[in-house]
Coordinates of C-alpha atoms and ligand atoms in Angstrom, one line a residue:
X1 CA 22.3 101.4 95.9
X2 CA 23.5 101.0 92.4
X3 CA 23.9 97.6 90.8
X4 CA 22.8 95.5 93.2
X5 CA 24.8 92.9 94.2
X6 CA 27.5 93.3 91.5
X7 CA 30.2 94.6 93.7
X8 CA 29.0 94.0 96.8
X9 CA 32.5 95.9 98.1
X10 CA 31.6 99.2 95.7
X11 CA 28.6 98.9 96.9
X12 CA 29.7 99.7 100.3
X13 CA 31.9 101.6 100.2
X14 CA 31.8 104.2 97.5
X15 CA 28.7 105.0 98.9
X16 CA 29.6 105.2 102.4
X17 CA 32.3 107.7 101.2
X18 CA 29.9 109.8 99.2
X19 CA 26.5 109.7 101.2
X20 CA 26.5 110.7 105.4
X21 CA 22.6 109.1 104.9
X22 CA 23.8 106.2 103.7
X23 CA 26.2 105.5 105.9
X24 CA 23.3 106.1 108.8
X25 CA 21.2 103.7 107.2
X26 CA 24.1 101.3 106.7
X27 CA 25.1 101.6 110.6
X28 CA 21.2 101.3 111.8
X29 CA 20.9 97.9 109.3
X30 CA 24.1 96.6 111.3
X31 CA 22.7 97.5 114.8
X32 CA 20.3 95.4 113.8
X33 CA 21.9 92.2 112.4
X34 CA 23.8 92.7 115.8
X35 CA 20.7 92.9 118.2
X36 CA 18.6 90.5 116.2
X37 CA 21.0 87.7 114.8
X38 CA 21.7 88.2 111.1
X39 CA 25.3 87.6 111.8
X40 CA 26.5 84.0 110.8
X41 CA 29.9 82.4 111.9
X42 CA 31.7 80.1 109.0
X43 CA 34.4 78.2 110.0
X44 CA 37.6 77.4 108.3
X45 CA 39.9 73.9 108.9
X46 CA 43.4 74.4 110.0
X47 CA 45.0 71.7 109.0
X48 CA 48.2 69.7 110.7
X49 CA 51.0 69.6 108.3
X50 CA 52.0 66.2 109.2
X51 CA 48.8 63.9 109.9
X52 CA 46.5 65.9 107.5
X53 CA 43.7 66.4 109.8
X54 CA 42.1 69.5 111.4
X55 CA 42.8 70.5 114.9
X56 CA 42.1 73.5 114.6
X57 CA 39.4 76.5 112.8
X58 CA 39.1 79.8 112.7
X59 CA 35.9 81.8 113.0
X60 CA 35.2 84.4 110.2
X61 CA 31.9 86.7 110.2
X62 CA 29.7 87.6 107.5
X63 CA 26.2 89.5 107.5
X64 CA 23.1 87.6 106.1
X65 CA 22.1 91.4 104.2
X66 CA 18.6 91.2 103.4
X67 CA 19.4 92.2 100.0
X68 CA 23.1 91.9 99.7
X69 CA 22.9 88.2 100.0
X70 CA 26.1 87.0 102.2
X71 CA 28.5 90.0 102.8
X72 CA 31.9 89.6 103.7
X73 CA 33.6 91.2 106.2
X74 CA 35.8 93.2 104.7
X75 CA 32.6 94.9 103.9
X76 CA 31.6 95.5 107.2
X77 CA 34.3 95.8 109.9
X78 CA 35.9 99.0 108.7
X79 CA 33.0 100.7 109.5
X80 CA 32.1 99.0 112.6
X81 CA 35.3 99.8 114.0
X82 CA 34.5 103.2 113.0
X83 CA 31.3 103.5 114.8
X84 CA 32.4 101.3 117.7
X85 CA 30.1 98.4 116.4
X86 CA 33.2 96.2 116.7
X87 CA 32.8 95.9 120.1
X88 CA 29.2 94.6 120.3
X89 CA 29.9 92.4 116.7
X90 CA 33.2 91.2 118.6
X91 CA 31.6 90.0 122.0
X92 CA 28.4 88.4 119.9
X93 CA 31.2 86.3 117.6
X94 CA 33.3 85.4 120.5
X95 CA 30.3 84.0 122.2
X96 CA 28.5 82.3 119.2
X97 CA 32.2 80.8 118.4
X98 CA 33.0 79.5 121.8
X99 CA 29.2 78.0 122.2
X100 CA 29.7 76.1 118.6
X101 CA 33.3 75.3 119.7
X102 CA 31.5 73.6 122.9
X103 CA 28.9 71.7 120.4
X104 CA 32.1 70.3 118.6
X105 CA 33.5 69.0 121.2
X106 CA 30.6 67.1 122.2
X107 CA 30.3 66.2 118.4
X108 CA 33.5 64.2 119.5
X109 CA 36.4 66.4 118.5
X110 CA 37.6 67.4 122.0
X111 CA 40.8 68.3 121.0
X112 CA 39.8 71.0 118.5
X113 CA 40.3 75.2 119.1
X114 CA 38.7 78.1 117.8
X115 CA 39.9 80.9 116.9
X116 CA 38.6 84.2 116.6
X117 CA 39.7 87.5 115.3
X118 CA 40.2 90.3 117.5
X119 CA 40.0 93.5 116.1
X120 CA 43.1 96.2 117.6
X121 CA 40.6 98.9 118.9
X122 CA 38.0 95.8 120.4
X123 CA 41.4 94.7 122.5
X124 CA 42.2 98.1 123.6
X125 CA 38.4 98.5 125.4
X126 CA 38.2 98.2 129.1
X127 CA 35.9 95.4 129.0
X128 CA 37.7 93.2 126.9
X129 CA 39.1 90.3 129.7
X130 CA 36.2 90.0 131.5
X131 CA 34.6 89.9 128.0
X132 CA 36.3 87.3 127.4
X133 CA 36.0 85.2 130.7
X134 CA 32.0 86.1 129.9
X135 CA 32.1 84.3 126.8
X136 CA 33.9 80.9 128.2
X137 CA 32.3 80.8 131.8
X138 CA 28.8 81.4 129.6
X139 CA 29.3 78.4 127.4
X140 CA 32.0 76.2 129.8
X141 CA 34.6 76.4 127.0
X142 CA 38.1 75.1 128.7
X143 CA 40.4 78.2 127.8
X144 CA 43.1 76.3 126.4
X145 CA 40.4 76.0 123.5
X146 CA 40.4 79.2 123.0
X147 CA 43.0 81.2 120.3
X148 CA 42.7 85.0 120.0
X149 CA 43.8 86.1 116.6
X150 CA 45.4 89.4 116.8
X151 CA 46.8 91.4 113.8
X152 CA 50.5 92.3 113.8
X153 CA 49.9 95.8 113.3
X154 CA 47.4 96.0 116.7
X155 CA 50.5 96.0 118.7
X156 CA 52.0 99.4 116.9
X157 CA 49.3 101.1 118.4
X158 CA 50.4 101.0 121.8
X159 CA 52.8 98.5 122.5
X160 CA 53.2 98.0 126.3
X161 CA 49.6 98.3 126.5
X162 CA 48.3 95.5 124.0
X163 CA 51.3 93.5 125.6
X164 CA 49.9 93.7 129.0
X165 CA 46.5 92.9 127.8
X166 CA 47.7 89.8 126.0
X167 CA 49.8 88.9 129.0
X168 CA 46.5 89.2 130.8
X169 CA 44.7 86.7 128.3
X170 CA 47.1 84.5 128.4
X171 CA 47.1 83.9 131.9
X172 CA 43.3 82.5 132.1
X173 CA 44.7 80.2 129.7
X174 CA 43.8 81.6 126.5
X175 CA 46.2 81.0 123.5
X176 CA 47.4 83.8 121.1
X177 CA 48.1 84.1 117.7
X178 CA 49.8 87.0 115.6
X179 CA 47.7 87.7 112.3
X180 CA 48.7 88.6 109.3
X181 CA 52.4 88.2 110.3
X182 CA 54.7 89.9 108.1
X183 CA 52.1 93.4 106.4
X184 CA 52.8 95.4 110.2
X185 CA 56.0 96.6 109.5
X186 CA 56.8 95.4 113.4
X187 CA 60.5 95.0 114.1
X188 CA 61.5 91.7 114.8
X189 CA 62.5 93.0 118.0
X190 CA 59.2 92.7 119.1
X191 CA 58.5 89.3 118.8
X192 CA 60.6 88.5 122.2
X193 CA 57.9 90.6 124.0
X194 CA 55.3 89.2 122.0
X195 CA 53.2 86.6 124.5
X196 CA 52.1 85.0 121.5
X197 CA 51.7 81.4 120.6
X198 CA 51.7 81.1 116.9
X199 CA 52.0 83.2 114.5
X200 CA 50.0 83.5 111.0
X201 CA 52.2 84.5 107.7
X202 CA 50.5 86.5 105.7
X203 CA 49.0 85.1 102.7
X204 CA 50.4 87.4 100.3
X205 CA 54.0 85.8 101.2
X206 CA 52.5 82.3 100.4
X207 CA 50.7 83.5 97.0
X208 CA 54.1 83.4 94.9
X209 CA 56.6 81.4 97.0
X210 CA 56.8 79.1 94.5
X211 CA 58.1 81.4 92.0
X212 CA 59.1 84.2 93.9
X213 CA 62.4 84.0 95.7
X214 CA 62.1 86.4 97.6
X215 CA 58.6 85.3 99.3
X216 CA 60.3 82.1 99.7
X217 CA 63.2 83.6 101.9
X218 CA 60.9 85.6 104.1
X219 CA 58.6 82.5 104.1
X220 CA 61.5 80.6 105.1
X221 CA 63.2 82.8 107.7
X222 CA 59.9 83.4 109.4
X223 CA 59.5 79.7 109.9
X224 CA 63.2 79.5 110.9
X225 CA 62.6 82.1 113.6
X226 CA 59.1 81.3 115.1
X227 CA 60.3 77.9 115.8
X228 CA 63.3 79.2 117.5
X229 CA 61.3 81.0 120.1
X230 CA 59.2 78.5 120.4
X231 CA 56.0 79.4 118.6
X232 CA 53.6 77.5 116.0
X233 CA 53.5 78.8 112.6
X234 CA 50.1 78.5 110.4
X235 CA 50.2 79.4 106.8
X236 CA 47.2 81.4 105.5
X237 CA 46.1 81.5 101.7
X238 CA 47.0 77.8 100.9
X239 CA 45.1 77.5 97.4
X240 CA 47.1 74.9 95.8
X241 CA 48.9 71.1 96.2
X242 CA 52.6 72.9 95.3
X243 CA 51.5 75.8 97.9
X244 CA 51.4 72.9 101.0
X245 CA 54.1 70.3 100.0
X246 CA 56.6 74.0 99.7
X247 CA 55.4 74.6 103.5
X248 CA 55.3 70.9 104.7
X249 CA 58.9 70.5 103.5
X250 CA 59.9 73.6 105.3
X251 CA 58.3 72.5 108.6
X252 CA 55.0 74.7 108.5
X253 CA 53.0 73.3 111.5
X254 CA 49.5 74.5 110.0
X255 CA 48.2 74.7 106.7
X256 CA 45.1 77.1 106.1
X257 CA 43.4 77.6 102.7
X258 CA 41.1 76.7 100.3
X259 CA 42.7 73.6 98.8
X260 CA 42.0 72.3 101.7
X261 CA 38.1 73.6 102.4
X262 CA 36.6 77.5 101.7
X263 CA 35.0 78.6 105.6
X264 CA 32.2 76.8 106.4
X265 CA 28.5 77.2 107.9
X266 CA 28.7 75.0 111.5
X267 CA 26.9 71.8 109.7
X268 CA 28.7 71.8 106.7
X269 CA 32.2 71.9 109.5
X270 CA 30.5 68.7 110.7
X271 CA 30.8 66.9 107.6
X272 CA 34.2 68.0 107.5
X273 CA 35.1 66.7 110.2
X274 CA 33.7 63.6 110.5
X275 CA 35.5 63.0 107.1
X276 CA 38.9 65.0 108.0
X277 CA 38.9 65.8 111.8
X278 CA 41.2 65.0 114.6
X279 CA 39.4 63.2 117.4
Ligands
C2E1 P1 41.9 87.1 108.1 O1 41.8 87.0 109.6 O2 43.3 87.3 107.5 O3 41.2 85.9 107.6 C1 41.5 85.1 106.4 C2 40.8 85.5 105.2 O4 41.3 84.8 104.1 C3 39.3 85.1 105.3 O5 38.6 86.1 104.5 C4 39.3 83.8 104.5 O6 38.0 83.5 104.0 C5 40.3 84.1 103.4 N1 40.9 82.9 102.9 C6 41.0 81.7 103.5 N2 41.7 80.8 102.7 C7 42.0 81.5 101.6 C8 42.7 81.1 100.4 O7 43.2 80.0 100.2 N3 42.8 82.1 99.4 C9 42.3 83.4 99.6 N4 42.5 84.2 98.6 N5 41.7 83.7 100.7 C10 41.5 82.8 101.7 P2 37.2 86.7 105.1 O8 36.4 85.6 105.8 O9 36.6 87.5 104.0 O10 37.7 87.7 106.2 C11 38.5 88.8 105.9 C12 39.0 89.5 107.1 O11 37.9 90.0 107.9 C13 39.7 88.6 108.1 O12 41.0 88.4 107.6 C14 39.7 89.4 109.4 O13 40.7 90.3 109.4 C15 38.3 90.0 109.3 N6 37.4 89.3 110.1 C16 36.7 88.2 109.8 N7 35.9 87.8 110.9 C17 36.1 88.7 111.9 C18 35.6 88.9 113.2 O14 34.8 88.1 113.7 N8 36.1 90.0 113.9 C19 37.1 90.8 113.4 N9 37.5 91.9 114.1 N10 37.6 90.7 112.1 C20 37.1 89.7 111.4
CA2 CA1 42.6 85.8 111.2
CA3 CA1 45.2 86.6 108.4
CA4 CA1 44.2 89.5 106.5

């Protein structure tokens, strides 16, 4: 590899495009961090609009790289979706997630939910319920804890089939959440045969909506709608103090971002919460 550590992204993936070896020994370094724990969960605060205190996080992966140093994901789930990693990486997050989630609670925050990412070919596997029923009979996690984060676009794929699957889900009491709401070019139309929960806008809507009318409008008209059907709406990419009072004065229920706290290792989402949690 080439400038180590500089870009870890370049690093990746210009190679990975260039060199068939590389990508072996790439995919063989992954089976490995998969099989012998070099994965690590941070977790990021959701934070309630109107009491200021988490109630909810979401878990996000990165790889403990020998030599990379912490690696992002974007780094590494392309590719594992492309060699059908994602489904071993996706059953060891939702596990390690819901067995933290189960130490939190007992940490005093009973009332707090996970949520993990889903990725659209992971959802569309066979095993996936029973995957899922694995990972909370395994640790005793109550369901209702539970939020699946599915990206808008995962439902263009096949639609009837990802809708019965999340009709599936949500009947053993799982909650779901539409990521990245707003980029999958999904008709509105859909959102009525969505099972869905809450949705998450995108955080390149809340990036400008201070400056950008237009952002705001969409901003504005998605909250407008979610709550009309009933659904939750989290903001993602909440980086500054005029970002969160825009989305608490329109009605956002959950702010998510890094004015509020960066995803954390599990200890460090103790402190948090101690200072900042809901109990
Ligand atoms: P995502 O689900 O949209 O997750 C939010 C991303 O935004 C995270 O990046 C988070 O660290 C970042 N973020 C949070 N607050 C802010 C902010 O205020 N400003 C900015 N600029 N960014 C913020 P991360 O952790 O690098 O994850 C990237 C993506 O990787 C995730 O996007 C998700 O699509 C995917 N991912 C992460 N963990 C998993 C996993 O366990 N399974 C699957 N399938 N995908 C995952
Ligand atoms: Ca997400
Ligand atoms: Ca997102
Ligand atoms: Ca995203």
């Amino acid at each position: 590899a080439k400038q180590l550590g500089r870009n870890t992204w370049q690093w990746f993936s210009e190679e990975m495009n260039t060199q068939a070896n590389y990508r072996v020994k790439i995919r063989n370094q992954l089976q490995d961090a998969i099989d012998n724990g070099t994965l690590v969960i941070h977790y990021q605060p959701l934070i309630d609009s109107r009491t200021g205190q988490a109630r909810s996080v979401e878990a996000l992966v990165r790889w403990e790289h020998p030599e990379q140093g912490l690696v992002p994901p974007g780094n590494f789930i392309p590719l594992a979706e492309e060699t059908g990693q994602i489904i071993a990486l996706g059953r060891w997050v939702l596990r390690q997630a819901c067995r933290d989630m189960v130490r939190l609670h007992a940490a005093g925050f009973t009332h707090c939910t996970v949520a993990v990412n889903v990725s659209p070919i992971q959802i569309r596997t066979d095993s996936f319920l029973e995957t899922v029923k694995e990972a909370l009979k395994a640790s005793g996690l109550p369901p209702q804890s539970l939020e699946l984060e599915v990206v808008e676009s995962a439902v263009l794929y096949d639609t009837d089939q990802v809708i019965r699957i999340l009709n599936n889900l949500r009947d053993l009491g799982v909650r779901i959440a539409i990521d990245d709401f707003g980029t999958g070019f999904s008709s509105l139309s859909y959102m009525k045969l969505m099972p869905a929960n809450k949705i998450k806008i995108d955080r390149s809507f809340i990036k400008d909506v201070i400056q950008n009318r237009s952002d705001a409008a969409i901003t504005q008209g998605v909250l407008s709608m979610a709550h009309h059907l009933g659904l939750e709406v989290v903001a993602e990419g909440v980086e500054t103090d005029a970002h969160a009072s825009f989305l608490k004065r329109h009605h956002c229920d959950l702010l998510q971002g890094y004015v509020f706290s960066r995803p954390l290792p599990y200890d460090q989402l103790v402190d948090y919460m101690n200072h900042h949690g809901f109990r």
